[in-house]
Amino acid sequence: SDNNAKIPDSMTLLAKTLGLSRATLYRSLESLEKSGIISGYGVKIDHKALGFPITAFINLEVQPQQKATFYPFIKAHPNVLECNCVTGHYSMLIKVAFESTEALDIFIGQLQTFGSTQTQIVFSTAKEETSVELEKVIAGEYPEVPQMK
């Protein structure tokens, strides 16, 4: 499982970088875990390297009465990376990774039993993070918007 990827050498490096003892770092992390700020630890997986080069975002229109059937299906599907309930015409935004467009097409067909879909296939990703860069937010360090020419 990738939910508990605490690596002792990483902790030593982090403590050194922050100028803390390992014991102090562990106590701080334990406190953040207990408060729910840290919800888990993981490993970042390169889906392309694993043979899943097709990443897509699928908008799906799901009626409220279908959610009891939809949620178990989507949670159990191994290619689904994220499923978000969103505002707008479509009620769900689903991020998936597939080995081929043919496999993606089959999945979209399955989703269409719940409602209409609209799919965007990702060409490239300029930025992918798993959390907010809190230090920069707190410091108010936001990039300036470049002038358009």
CSV table of N, CA and C in Angstrom, one decimal, residues 21-88:
chain,number,residue,atom,x,y,z
A,21,SER,N,15.5,18.1,15.7
A,21,SER,CA,15.9,16.7,16.0
A,21,SER,C,14.9,15.8,15.4
A,22,ARG,N,15.3,14.5,15.2
A,22,ARG,CA,14.3,13.5,14.7
A,22,ARG,C,13.1,13.4,15.6
A,23,ALA,N,13.4,13.4,16.9
A,23,ALA,CA,12.4,13.3,18.0
A,23,ALA,C,11.4,14.4,17.9
A,24,THR,N,11.9,15.6,17.7
A,24,THR,CA,11.0,16.8,17.6
A,24,THR,C,10.1,16.7,16.3
A,25,LEU,N,10.8,16.3,15.2
A,25,LEU,CA,10.1,16.1,14.0
A,25,LEU,C,9.0,15.1,14.1
A,26,TYR,N,9.3,13.9,14.7
A,26,TYR,CA,8.3,12.9,14.9
A,26,TYR,C,7.1,13.4,15.7
A,27,ARG,N,7.4,14.1,16.8
A,27,ARG,CA,6.3,14.6,17.6
A,27,ARG,C,5.4,15.6,16.8
A,28,SER,N,6.1,16.4,16.0
A,28,SER,CA,5.3,17.4,15.2
A,28,SER,C,4.4,16.7,14.2
A,29,LEU,N,5.0,15.7,13.5
A,29,LEU,CA,4.3,14.9,12.5
A,29,LEU,C,3.1,14.2,13.2
A,30,GLU,N,3.4,13.6,14.4
A,30,GLU,CA,2.3,12.9,15.1
A,30,GLU,C,1.2,13.8,15.4
A,31,SER,N,1.5,15.0,15.9
A,31,SER,CA,0.5,16.0,16.2
A,31,SER,C,-0.4,16.4,15.0
A,32,LEU,N,0.3,16.6,13.8
A,32,LEU,CA,-0.4,16.9,12.6
A,32,LEU,C,-1.2,15.7,12.1
A,33,GLU,N,-0.8,14.5,12.3
A,33,GLU,CA,-1.6,13.3,11.9
A,33,GLU,C,-2.8,13.2,12.8
A,34,LYS,N,-2.7,13.4,14.1
A,34,LYS,CA,-3.8,13.3,15.0
A,34,LYS,C,-4.9,14.4,14.8
A,35,SER,N,-4.4,15.6,14.4
A,35,SER,CA,-5.3,16.7,14.1
A,35,SER,C,-6.0,16.5,12.7
A,36,GLY,N,-5.5,15.6,11.9
A,36,GLY,CA,-6.1,15.3,10.6
A,36,GLY,C,-5.5,16.2,9.5
A,37,ILE,N,-4.5,17.0,9.8
A,37,ILE,CA,-3.9,17.9,8.7
A,37,ILE,C,-3.1,17.0,7.8
A,38,ILE,N,-2.3,16.0,8.4
A,38,ILE,CA,-1.7,15.0,7.6
A,38,ILE,C,-2.6,13.7,7.6
A,39,SER,N,-3.1,13.4,6.4
A,39,SER,CA,-4.1,12.3,6.3
A,39,SER,C,-3.5,11.0,5.9
A,40,GLY,N,-2.2,11.0,5.5
A,40,GLY,CA,-1.5,9.8,5.1
A,40,GLY,C,-0.2,10.2,4.4
A,41,TYR,N,0.5,9.1,4.0
A,41,TYR,CA,1.8,9.3,3.3
A,41,TYR,C,1.7,8.4,2.1
A,42,GLY,N,2.3,8.8,1.0
A,42,GLY,CA,2.2,8.0,-0.2
A,42,GLY,C,3.4,8.1,-1.1
A,43,VAL,N,3.4,7.4,-2.1
A,43,VAL,CA,4.4,7.3,-3.2
A,43,VAL,C,3.8,7.9,-4.4
A,44,LYS,N,4.5,8.7,-5.1
A,44,LYS,CA,4.0,9.3,-6.4
A,44,LYS,C,4.3,8.3,-7.5
A,45,ILE,N,3.3,7.8,-8.2
A,45,ILE,CA,3.4,6.8,-9.2
A,45,ILE,C,3.4,7.4,-10.6
A,46,ASP,N,4.3,7.0,-11.5
A,46,ASP,CA,4.3,7.5,-12.9
A,46,ASP,C,3.4,6.5,-13.7
A,47,HIS,N,2.2,6.8,-14.0
A,47,HIS,CA,1.3,5.9,-14.6
A,47,HIS,C,1.8,5.5,-16.0
A,48,LYS,N,2.4,6.5,-16.7
A,48,LYS,CA,2.9,6.2,-18.1
A,48,LYS,C,4.0,5.1,-18.0
A,49,ALA,N,4.9,5.1,-17.0
A,49,ALA,CA,5.9,4.1,-16.9
A,49,ALA,C,5.3,2.8,-16.5
A,50,LEU,N,4.1,2.8,-15.9
A,50,LEU,CA,3.5,1.5,-15.6
A,50,LEU,C,2.7,0.9,-16.7
A,51,GLY,N,2.6,1.7,-17.9
A,51,GLY,CA,1.9,1.2,-19.0
A,51,GLY,C,0.5,1.8,-19.1
A,52,PHE,N,0.2,2.9,-18.5
A,52,PHE,CA,-1.1,3.6,-18.5
A,52,PHE,C,-0.9,5.0,-19.0
A,53,PRO,N,-0.5,5.2,-20.3
A,53,PRO,CA,-0.2,6.5,-20.9
A,53,PRO,C,-1.4,7.4,-21.1
A,54,ILE,N,-2.6,6.9,-21.1
A,54,ILE,CA,-3.7,7.7,-21.4
A,54,ILE,C,-4.4,8.2,-20.1
A,55,THR,N,-4.2,9.5,-19.9
A,55,THR,CA,-4.9,10.2,-18.7
A,55,THR,C,-6.1,11.0,-19.3
A,56,ALA,N,-7.2,11.0,-18.7
A,56,ALA,CA,-8.4,11.7,-19.2
A,56,ALA,C,-9.2,12.2,-18.0
A,57,PHE,N,-9.9,13.3,-18.3
A,57,PHE,CA,-10.9,13.8,-17.4
A,57,PHE,C,-12.3,13.6,-18.0
A,58,ILE,N,-13.2,13.1,-17.3
A,58,ILE,CA,-14.5,12.8,-17.8
A,58,ILE,C,-15.5,13.5,-17.0
A,59,ASN,N,-16.3,14.3,-17.6
A,59,ASN,CA,-17.5,14.9,-17.0
A,59,ASN,C,-18.6,14.0,-17.1
A,60,LEU,N,-19.4,13.7,-16.1
A,60,LEU,CA,-20.5,12.8,-16.1
A,60,LEU,C,-21.7,13.4,-15.4
A,61,GLU,N,-22.9,13.3,-16.0
A,61,GLU,CA,-24.1,13.8,-15.5
A,61,GLU,C,-24.8,12.6,-14.8
A,62,VAL,N,-24.8,12.7,-13.4
A,62,VAL,CA,-25.4,11.6,-12.6
A,62,VAL,C,-26.6,12.2,-11.8
A,63,GLN,N,-27.7,11.6,-11.9
A,63,GLN,CA,-28.9,12.0,-11.2
A,63,GLN,C,-28.7,11.6,-9.7
A,64,PRO,N,-29.2,12.4,-8.8
A,64,PRO,CA,-29.1,12.1,-7.3
A,64,PRO,C,-29.5,10.7,-7.0
A,65,GLN,N,-30.5,10.2,-7.6
A,65,GLN,CA,-31.0,8.9,-7.2
A,65,GLN,C,-30.1,7.8,-7.7
A,66,GLN,N,-29.2,8.1,-8.6
A,66,GLN,CA,-28.2,7.1,-9.1
A,66,GLN,C,-27.0,7.0,-8.3
A,67,LYS,N,-26.7,7.9,-7.4
A,67,LYS,CA,-25.5,8.0,-6.6
A,67,LYS,C,-25.3,6.7,-5.8
A,68,ALA,N,-26.3,6.1,-5.3
A,68,ALA,CA,-26.1,4.9,-4.4
A,68,ALA,C,-25.6,3.7,-5.2
A,69,THR,N,-25.8,3.7,-6.5
A,69,THR,CA,-25.3,2.7,-7.4
A,69,THR,C,-23.9,3.1,-8.0
A,70,PHE,N,-23.9,4.4,-8.3
A,70,PHE,CA,-22.7,5.0,-9.0
A,70,PHE,C,-21.4,4.9,-8.1
A,71,TYR,N,-21.6,5.4,-6.8
A,71,TYR,CA,-20.4,5.5,-6.0
A,71,TYR,C,-19.7,4.2,-5.7
A,72,PRO,N,-20.4,3.1,-5.4
A,72,PRO,CA,-19.6,1.8,-5.3
A,72,PRO,C,-18.9,1.4,-6.6
A,73,PHE,N,-19.5,1.6,-7.7
A,73,PHE,CA,-18.9,1.3,-9.0
A,73,PHE,C,-17.6,2.1,-9.2
A,74,ILE,N,-17.7,3.4,-9.0
A,74,ILE,CA,-16.5,4.3,-9.3
A,74,ILE,C,-15.4,4.0,-8.3
A,75,LYS,N,-15.8,3.8,-7.0
A,75,LYS,CA,-14.7,3.5,-6.0
A,75,LYS,C,-14.0,2.2,-6.2
A,76,ALA,N,-14.7,1.3,-6.8
A,76,ALA,CA,-14.1,-0.1,-7.0
A,76,ALA,C,-13.3,-0.1,-8.3
A,77,HIS,N,-13.4,0.8,-9.2
A,77,HIS,CA,-12.8,0.8,-10.5
A,77,HIS,C,-11.3,1.1,-10.4
A,78,PRO,N,-10.4,0.2,-10.8
A,78,PRO,CA,-8.9,0.4,-10.6
A,78,PRO,C,-8.3,1.5,-11.4
A,79,ASN,N,-8.9,1.9,-12.5
A,79,ASN,CA,-8.4,3.0,-13.3
A,79,ASN,C,-8.8,4.4,-12.9
A,80,VAL,N,-9.7,4.5,-12.0
A,80,VAL,CA,-10.1,5.8,-11.5
A,80,VAL,C,-9.2,6.3,-10.5
A,81,LEU,N,-8.6,7.5,-10.8
A,81,LEU,CA,-7.7,8.2,-9.9
A,81,LEU,C,-8.4,9.1,-8.9
A,82,GLU,N,-9.4,9.8,-9.4
A,82,GLU,CA,-10.2,10.8,-8.6
A,82,GLU,C,-11.6,10.8,-9.1
A,83,CYS,N,-12.5,11.0,-8.2
A,83,CYS,CA,-13.9,11.3,-8.6
A,83,CYS,C,-14.4,12.4,-7.7
A,84,ASN,N,-14.8,13.5,-8.3
A,84,ASN,CA,-15.2,14.7,-7.6
A,84,ASN,C,-16.6,15.1,-8.0
A,85,CYS,N,-17.4,15.4,-7.0
A,85,CYS,CA,-18.8,15.9,-7.2
A,85,CYS,C,-18.6,17.4,-7.4
A,86,VAL,N,-19.1,18.0,-8.5
A,86,VAL,CA,-18.8,19.4,-8.9
A,86,VAL,C,-20.1,20.1,-9.2
A,87,THR,N,-20.0,21.4,-9.3
A,87,THR,CA,-21.1,22.2,-9.8
A,87,THR,C,-21.1,22.3,-11.3
A,88,GLY,N,-22.2,22.8,-11.8
A,88,GLY,CA,-22.4,22.9,-13.2
A,88,GLY,C,-23.3,21.9,-13.9
